[in-house]
CSV table of C-alpha atoms in Angstrom, one decimal:
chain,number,residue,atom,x,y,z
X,16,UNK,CA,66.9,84.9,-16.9
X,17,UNK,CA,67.8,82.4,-19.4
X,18,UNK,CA,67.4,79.6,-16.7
X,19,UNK,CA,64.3,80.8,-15.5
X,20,UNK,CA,62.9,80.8,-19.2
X,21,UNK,CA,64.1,77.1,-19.8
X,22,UNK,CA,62.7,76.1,-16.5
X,23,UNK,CA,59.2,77.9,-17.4
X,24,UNK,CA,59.7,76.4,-20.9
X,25,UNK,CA,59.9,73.3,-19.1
X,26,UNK,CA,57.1,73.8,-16.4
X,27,UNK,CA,54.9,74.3,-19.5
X,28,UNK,CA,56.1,71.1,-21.4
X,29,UNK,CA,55.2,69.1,-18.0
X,30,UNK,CA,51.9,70.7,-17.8
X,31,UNK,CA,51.0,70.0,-21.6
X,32,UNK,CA,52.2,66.7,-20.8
X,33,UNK,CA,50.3,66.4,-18.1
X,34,UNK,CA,46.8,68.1,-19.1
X,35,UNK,CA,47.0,65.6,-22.3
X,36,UNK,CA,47.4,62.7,-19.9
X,37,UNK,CA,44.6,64.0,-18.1
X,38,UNK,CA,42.8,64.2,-21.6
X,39,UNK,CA,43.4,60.3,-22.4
X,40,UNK,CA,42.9,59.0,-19.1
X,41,UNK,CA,39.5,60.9,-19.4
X,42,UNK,CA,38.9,59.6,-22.7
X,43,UNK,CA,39.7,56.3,-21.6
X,44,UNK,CA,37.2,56.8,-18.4
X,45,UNK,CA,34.7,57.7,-20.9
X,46,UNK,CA,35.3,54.8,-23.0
X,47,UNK,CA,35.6,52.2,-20.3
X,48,UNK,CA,31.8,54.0,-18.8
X,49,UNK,CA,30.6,53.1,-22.0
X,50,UNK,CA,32.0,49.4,-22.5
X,51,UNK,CA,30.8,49.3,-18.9
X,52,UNK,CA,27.0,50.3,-19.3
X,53,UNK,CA,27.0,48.5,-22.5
X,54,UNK,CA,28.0,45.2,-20.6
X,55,UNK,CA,25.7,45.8,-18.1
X,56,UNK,CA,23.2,46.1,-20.7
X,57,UNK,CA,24.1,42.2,-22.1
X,58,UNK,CA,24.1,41.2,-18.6
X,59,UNK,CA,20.2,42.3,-17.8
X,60,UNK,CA,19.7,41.1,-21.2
X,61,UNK,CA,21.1,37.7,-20.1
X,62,UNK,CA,19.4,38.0,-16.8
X,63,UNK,CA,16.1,38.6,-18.5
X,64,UNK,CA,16.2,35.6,-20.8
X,65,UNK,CA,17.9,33.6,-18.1
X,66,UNK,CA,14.8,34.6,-15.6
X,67,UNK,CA,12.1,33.1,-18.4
X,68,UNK,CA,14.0,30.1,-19.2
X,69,UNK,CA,13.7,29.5,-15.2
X,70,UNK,CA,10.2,29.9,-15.2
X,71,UNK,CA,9.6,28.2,-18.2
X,72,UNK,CA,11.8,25.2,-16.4
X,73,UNK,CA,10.3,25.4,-13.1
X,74,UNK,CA,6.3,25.3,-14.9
X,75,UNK,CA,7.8,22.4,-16.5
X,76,UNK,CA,8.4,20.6,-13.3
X,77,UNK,CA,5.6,21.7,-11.6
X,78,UNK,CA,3.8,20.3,-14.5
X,79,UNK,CA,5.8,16.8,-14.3
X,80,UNK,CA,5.2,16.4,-10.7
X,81,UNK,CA,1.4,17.0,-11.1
X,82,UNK,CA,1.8,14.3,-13.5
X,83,UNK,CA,3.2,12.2,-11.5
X,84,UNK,CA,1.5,12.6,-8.0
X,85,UNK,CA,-2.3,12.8,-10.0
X,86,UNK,CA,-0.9,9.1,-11.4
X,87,UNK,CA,0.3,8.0,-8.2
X,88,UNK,CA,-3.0,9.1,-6.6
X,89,UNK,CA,-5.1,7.6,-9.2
X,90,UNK,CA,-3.2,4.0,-9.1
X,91,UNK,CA,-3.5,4.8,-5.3
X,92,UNK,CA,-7.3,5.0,-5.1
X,93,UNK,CA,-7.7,2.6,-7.5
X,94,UNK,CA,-5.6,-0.1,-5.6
X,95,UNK,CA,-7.6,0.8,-2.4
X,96,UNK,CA,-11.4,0.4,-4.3
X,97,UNK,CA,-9.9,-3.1,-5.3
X,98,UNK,CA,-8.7,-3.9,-2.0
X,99,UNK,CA,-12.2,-2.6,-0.1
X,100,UNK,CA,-14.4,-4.7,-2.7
X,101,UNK,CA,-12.2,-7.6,-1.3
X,102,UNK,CA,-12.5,-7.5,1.9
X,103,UNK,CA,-16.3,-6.9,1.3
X,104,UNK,CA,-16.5,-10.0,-0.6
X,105,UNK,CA,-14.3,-11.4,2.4
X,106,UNK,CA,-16.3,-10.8,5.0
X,107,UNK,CA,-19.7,-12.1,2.6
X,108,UNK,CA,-18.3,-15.2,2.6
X,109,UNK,CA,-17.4,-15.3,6.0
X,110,UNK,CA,-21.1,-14.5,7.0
X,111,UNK,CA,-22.2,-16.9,4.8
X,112,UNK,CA,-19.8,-19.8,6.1
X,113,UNK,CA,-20.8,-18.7,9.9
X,114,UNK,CA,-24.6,-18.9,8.6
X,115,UNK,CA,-24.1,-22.6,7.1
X,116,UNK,CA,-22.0,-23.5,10.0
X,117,UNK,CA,-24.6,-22.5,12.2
X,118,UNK,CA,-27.4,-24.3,10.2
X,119,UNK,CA,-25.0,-27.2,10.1
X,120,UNK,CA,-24.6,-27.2,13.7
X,121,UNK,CA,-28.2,-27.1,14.0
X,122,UNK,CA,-29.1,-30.2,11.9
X,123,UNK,CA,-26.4,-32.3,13.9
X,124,UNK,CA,-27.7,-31.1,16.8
X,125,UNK,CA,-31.1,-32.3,15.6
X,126,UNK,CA,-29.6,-35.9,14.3
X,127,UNK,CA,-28.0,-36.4,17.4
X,128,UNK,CA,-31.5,-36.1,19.3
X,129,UNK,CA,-33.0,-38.2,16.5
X,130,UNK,CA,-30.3,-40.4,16.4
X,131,UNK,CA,-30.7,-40.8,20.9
X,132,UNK,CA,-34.2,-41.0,20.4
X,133,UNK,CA,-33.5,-44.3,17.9
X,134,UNK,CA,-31.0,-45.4,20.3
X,135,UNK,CA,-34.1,-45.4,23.1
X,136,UNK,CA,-36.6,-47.1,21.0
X,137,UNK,CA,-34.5,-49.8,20.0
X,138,UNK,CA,-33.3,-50.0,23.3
X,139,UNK,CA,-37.0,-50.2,24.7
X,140,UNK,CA,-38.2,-52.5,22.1
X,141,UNK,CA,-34.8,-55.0,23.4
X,142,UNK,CA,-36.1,-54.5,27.0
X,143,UNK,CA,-40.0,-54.8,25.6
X,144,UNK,CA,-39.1,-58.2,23.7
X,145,UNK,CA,-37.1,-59.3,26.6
X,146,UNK,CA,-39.8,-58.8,28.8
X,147,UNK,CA,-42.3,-60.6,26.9
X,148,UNK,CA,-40.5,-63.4,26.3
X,149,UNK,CA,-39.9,-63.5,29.9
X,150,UNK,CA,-43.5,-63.0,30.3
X,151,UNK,CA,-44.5,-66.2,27.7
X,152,UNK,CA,-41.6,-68.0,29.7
X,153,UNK,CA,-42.4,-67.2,33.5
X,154,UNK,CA,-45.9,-65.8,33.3
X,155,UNK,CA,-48.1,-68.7,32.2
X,156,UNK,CA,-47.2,-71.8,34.1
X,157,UNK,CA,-47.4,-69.5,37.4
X,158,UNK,CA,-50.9,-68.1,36.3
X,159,UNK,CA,-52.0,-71.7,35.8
X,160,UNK,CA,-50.4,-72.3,39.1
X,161,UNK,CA,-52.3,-69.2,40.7
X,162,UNK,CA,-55.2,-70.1,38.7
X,163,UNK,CA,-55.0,-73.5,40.1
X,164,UNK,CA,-54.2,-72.5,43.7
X,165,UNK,CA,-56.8,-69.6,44.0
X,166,UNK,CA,-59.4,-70.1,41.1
X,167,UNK,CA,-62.1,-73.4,41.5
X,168,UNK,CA,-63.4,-73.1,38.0
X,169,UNK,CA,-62.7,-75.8,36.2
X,170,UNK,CA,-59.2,-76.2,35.0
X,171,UNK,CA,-60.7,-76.3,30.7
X,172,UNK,CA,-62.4,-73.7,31.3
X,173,UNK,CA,-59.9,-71.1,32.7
X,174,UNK,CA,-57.1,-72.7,30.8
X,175,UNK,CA,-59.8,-71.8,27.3
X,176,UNK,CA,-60.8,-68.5,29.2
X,177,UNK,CA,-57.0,-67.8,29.3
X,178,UNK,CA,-56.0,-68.4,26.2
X,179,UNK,CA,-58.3,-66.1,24.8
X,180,UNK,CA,-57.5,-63.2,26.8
X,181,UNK,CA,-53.8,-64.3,26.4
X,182,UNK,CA,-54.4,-64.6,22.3
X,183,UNK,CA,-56.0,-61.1,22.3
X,184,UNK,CA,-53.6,-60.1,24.3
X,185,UNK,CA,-50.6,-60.7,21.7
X,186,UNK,CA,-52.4,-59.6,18.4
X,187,UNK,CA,-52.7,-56.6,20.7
X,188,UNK,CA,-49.0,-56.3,21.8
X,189,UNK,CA,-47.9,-57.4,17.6
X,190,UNK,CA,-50.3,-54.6,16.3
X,191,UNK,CA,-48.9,-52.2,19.2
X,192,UNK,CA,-45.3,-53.8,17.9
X,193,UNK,CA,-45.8,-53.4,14.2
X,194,UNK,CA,-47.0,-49.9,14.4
X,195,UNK,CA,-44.3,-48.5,16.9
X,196,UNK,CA,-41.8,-50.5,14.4
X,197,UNK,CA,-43.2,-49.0,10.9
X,198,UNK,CA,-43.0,-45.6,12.8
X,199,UNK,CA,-39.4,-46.1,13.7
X,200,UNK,CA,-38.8,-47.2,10.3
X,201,UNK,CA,-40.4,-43.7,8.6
X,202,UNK,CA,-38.5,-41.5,11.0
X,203,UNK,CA,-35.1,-43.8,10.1
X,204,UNK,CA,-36.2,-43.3,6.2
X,205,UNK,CA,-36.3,-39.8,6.7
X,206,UNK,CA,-33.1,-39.2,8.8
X,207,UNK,CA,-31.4,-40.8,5.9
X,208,UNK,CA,-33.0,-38.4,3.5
X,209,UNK,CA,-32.4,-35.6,5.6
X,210,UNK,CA,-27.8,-36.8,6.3
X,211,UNK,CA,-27.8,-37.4,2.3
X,212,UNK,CA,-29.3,-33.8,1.8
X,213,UNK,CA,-27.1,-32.4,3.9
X,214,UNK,CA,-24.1,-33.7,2.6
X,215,UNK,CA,-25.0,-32.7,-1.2
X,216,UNK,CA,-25.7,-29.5,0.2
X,217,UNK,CA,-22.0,-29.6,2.1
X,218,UNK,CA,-20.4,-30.8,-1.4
X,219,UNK,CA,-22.3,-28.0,-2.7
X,220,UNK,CA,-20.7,-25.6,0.2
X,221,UNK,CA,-17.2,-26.8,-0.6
X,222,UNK,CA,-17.4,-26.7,-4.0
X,223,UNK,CA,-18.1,-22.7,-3.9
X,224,UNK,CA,-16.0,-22.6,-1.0
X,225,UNK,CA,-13.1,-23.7,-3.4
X,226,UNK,CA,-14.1,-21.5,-6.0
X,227,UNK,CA,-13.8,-18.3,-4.0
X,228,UNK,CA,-10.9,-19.3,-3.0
X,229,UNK,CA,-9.4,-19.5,-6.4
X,230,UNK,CA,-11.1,-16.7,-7.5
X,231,UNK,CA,-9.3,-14.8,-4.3
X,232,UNK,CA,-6.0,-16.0,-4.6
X,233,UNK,CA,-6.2,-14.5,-9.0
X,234,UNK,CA,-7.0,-11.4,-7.7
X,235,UNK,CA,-4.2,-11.1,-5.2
X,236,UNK,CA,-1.7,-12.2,-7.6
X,237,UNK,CA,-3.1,-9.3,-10.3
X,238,UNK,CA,-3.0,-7.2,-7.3
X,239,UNK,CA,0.8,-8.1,-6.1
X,240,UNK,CA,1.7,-8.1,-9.9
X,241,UNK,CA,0.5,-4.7,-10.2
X,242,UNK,CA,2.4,-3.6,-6.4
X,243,UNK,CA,5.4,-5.2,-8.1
X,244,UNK,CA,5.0,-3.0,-10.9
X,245,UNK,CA,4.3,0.3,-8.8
X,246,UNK,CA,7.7,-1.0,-6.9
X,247,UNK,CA,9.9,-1.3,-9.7
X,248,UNK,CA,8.6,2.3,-11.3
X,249,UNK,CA,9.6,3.7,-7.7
X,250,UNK,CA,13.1,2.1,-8.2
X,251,UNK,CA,13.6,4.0,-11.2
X,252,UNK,CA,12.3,7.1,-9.5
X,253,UNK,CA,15.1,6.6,-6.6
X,254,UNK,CA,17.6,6.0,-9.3
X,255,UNK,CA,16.3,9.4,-10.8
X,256,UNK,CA,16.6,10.8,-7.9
X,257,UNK,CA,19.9,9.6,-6.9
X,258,UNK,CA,21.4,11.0,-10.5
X,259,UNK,CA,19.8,14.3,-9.7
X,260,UNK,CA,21.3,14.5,-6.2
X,261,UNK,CA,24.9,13.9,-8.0
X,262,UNK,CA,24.1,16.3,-10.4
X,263,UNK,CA,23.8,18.9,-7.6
X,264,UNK,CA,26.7,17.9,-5.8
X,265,UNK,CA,28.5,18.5,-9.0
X,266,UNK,CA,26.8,21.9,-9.1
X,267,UNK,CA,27.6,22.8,-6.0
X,268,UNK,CA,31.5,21.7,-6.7
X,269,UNK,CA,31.4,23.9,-9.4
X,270,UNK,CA,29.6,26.6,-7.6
X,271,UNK,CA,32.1,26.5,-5.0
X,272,UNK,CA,35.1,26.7,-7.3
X,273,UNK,CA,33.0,29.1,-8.9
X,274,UNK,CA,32.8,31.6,-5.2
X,275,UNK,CA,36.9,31.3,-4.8
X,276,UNK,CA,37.8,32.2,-8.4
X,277,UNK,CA,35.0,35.5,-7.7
X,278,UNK,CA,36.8,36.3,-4.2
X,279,UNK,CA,39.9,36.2,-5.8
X,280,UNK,CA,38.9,38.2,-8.8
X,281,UNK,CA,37.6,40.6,-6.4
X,282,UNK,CA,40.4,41.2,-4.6
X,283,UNK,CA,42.2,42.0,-7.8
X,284,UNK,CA,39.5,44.4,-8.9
X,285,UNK,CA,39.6,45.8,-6.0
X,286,UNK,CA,43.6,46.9,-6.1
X,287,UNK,CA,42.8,47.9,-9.6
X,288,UNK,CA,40.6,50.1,-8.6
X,289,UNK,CA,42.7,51.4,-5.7
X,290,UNK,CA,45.5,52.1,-8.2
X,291,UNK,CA,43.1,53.4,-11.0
X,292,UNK,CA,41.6,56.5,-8.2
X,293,UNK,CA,45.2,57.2,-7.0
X,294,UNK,CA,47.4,57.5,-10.6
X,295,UNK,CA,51.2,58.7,-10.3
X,296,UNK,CA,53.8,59.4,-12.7
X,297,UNK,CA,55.0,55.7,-11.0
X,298,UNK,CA,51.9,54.4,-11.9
X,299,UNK,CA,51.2,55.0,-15.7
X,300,UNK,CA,51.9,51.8,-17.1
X,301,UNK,CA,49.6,49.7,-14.8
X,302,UNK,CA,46.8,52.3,-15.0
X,303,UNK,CA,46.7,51.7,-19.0
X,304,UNK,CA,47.2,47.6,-18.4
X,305,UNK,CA,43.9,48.2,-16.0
X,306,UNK,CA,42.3,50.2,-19.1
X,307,UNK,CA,43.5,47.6,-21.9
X,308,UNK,CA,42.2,44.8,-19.7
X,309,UNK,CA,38.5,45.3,-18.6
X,310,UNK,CA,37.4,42.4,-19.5
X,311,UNK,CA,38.4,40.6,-16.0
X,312,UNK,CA,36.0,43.1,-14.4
X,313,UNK,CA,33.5,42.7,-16.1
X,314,UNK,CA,33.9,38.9,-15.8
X,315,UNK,CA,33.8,38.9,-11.9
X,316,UNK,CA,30.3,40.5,-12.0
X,317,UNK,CA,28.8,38.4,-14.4
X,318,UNK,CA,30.0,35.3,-12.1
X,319,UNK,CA,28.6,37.5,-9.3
X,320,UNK,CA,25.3,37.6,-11.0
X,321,UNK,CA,25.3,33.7,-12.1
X,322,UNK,CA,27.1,32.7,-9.0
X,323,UNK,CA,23.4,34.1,-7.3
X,324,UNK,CA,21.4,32.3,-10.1
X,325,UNK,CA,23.2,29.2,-9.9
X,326,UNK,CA,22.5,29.2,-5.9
X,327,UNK,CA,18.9,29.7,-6.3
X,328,UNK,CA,18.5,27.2,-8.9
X,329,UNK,CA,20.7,24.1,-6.6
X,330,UNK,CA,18.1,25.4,-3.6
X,331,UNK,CA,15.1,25.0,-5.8
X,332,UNK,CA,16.3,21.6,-6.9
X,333,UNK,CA,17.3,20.9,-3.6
X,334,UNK,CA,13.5,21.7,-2.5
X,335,UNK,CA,11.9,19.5,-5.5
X,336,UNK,CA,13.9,16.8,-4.6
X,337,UNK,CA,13.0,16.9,-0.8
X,338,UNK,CA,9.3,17.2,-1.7
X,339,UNK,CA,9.4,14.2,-4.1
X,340,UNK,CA,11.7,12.0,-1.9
X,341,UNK,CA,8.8,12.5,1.1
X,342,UNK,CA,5.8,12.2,-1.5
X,343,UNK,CA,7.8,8.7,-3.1
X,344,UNK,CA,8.2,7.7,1.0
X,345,UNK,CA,4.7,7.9,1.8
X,346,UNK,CA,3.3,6.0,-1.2
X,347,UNK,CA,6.1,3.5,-0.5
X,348,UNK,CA,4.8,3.3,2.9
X,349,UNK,CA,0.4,3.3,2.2
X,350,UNK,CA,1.2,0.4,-0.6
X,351,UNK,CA,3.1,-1.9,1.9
X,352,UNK,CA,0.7,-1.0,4.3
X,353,UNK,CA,-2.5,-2.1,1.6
X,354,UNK,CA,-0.2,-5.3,0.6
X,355,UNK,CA,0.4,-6.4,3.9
X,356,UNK,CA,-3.3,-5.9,5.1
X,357,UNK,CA,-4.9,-7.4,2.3
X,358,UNK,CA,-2.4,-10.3,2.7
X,359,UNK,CA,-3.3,-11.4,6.2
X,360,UNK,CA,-7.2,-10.8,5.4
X,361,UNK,CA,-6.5,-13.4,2.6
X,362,UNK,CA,-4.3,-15.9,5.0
X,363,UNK,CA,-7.1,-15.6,7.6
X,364,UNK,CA,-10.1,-16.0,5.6
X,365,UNK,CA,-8.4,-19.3,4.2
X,366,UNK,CA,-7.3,-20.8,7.3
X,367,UNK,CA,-11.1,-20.3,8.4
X,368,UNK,CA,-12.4,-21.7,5.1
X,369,UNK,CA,-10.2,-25.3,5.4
X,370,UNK,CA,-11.3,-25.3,9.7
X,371,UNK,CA,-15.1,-25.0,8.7
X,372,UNK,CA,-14.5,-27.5,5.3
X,373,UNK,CA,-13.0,-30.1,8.0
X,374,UNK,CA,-15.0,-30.3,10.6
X,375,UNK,CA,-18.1,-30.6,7.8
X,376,UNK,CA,-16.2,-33.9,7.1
X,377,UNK,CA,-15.9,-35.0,10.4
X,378,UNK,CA,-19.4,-34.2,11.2
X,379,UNK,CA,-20.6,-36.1,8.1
């Protein structure tokens, strides 16, 4: 009986023992519950505040690249108003050269008939003067001999008779002579006038010719100053860029680091727990280390929760940068495009300028 007593005494010891175990591990429950909803608390706390920062952030650079790509644009349409008044003025010019090419062409044209039609005259007043004198040479001794052979006036008479007619005859040939000659000489007086005004109107030609071309040639080096400029500020934006895309390999380094060090705290929260549902006598000691240690818990889901954010905000960045690197491409591409075009416009328009400018000097 005595036996049975001690082991009922000690049944009852065990169960005290027990049920106040049970009443500290509940207390201790309770407790961690309430460290627990308290931290989760902080965390959607953090996770608020963390949110607004990100939208204050991403406005931010939503705002810069407006910025930026309203500039760009701007510079942009700015650079292709310049470049369309050029070739406007361009092709102005080039009308204008084909219309005094083609009124040059004309005059020489014209000169070259006038200048034929002096080469005749002078050619027919040669043969006219060689025929007279071969008429004054040949002419009278066989008239007197015809006269002689077939005529039976007397030889004073015809010879007097002769010489009249032959008298009236020249003043008739000089005043025919003099006035064909004065005309050739008004019509040489006036081709003269006309060459000399054309080429004071060539000098004139060349003169704004060359000035054009100055004027041209300033433009185009404001303009390649300015695509110079627009280059280098694209450099720097590449150099931006390329720290930014370092900065999110770093991030993602971290991040990854960051996703082992969570698996692994996983794992041990997940034994913890295992051990924590299941207690035994065995067990005491690491069921209070879990309770005095709930800080490594709580620690795996906040880098749960900022593992997520961090991932989101290295996509974002990963998106912006994308979008800018194809938005930096294709201005790259439209200015080299403008710079090239309006550089052969230019190189054209000169070699046509000098071609025209020469042959005016050959012609003159």
């Amino acid at each position: 009986r005595e036996q049975l007593e001690k082991e009922i005494q000690q049944l009852k010891q065990s169960l005290d023992l027990n049920q106040e175990k049970e009443r500290e591990y509940n207390d201790l429950k309770q407790k961690l519950t309430e460290e627990i909803e308290e931290y989760k608390k902080k965390i959607d706390d953090l996770q608020t505040q963390h949110q607004f920062q990100e939208n204050e952030l991403r406005q931010e650079i939503e705002r810069l690249k407006q910025d930026k790509t309203q500039e760009q644009q701007q510079v942009a349409e700015s650079l292709c108003n310049e470049l369309a008044t050029t070739n406007t003025e361009i092709s102005t010019l080039r009308a204008e050269l084909d219309a005094k090419n083609a009124e040059i062409s004309t005059l020489q044209t014209e000169l070259d008939q006038v200048k034929s039609t002096i080469s005749q005259l002078e050619e027919r007043l040669h043969q006219e003067h060689e025929k007279q004198r071969q008429i004054l040479t040949d002419l009278l001794p066989s008239d007197i001999r015809n006269q002689l052979s077939h005529d039976n006036q007397d030889f004073n008479q015809w010879l007097s008779s002769y010489r009249q007619l032959f008298e009236s005859s020249i003043e008739s040939s000089k005043k025919i002579l003099q006035e064909e000659s004065a005309a050739v000489k008004l019509e040489n007086d006036q081709l003269h006038k006309n060459m000399n005004d054309i080429e004071s109107q060539l000098r004139e030609i060349e003169k704004t010719v060359q000035y054009k071309e100055e004027t041209l040639l300033t433009e185009l080096k404001s303009k390649d100053a300015t695509l110079e400029n627009i280059r280098n500020e694209n450099e720097q934006l590449n150099d931006e860029l390329q720290r930014l895309r370092n900065e999110i390999q770093r991030l993602q380094s971290a991040h990854d680091a960051t996703i082992s060090e969570v698996s692994a705290l996983k794992l041990q929260l997940d034994d913890r727990f295992l051990v924590a549902a299941h207690p035994s006598p065995v067990d005491v000691d690491q069921s209070f280390e879990l309770v005095k240690h709930p800080s490594s818990v709580l620690s795996s889901l906040v880098i749960d929760v900022r593992a997520e954010q961090l991932n989101e905000l290295i996509r974002s960045g990963k998106e912006a940068l994308e979008h800018q690197d194809s938005l930096t491409q294709q201005l790259d591409k439209h200015l080299n495009d403008l710079h090239r075009s309006g550089t052969g416009e230019t190189s054209t328009s000169s070699a046509d300028e000098s071609t025209v400018l020469s042959s005016s000097d050959q012609q003159s």
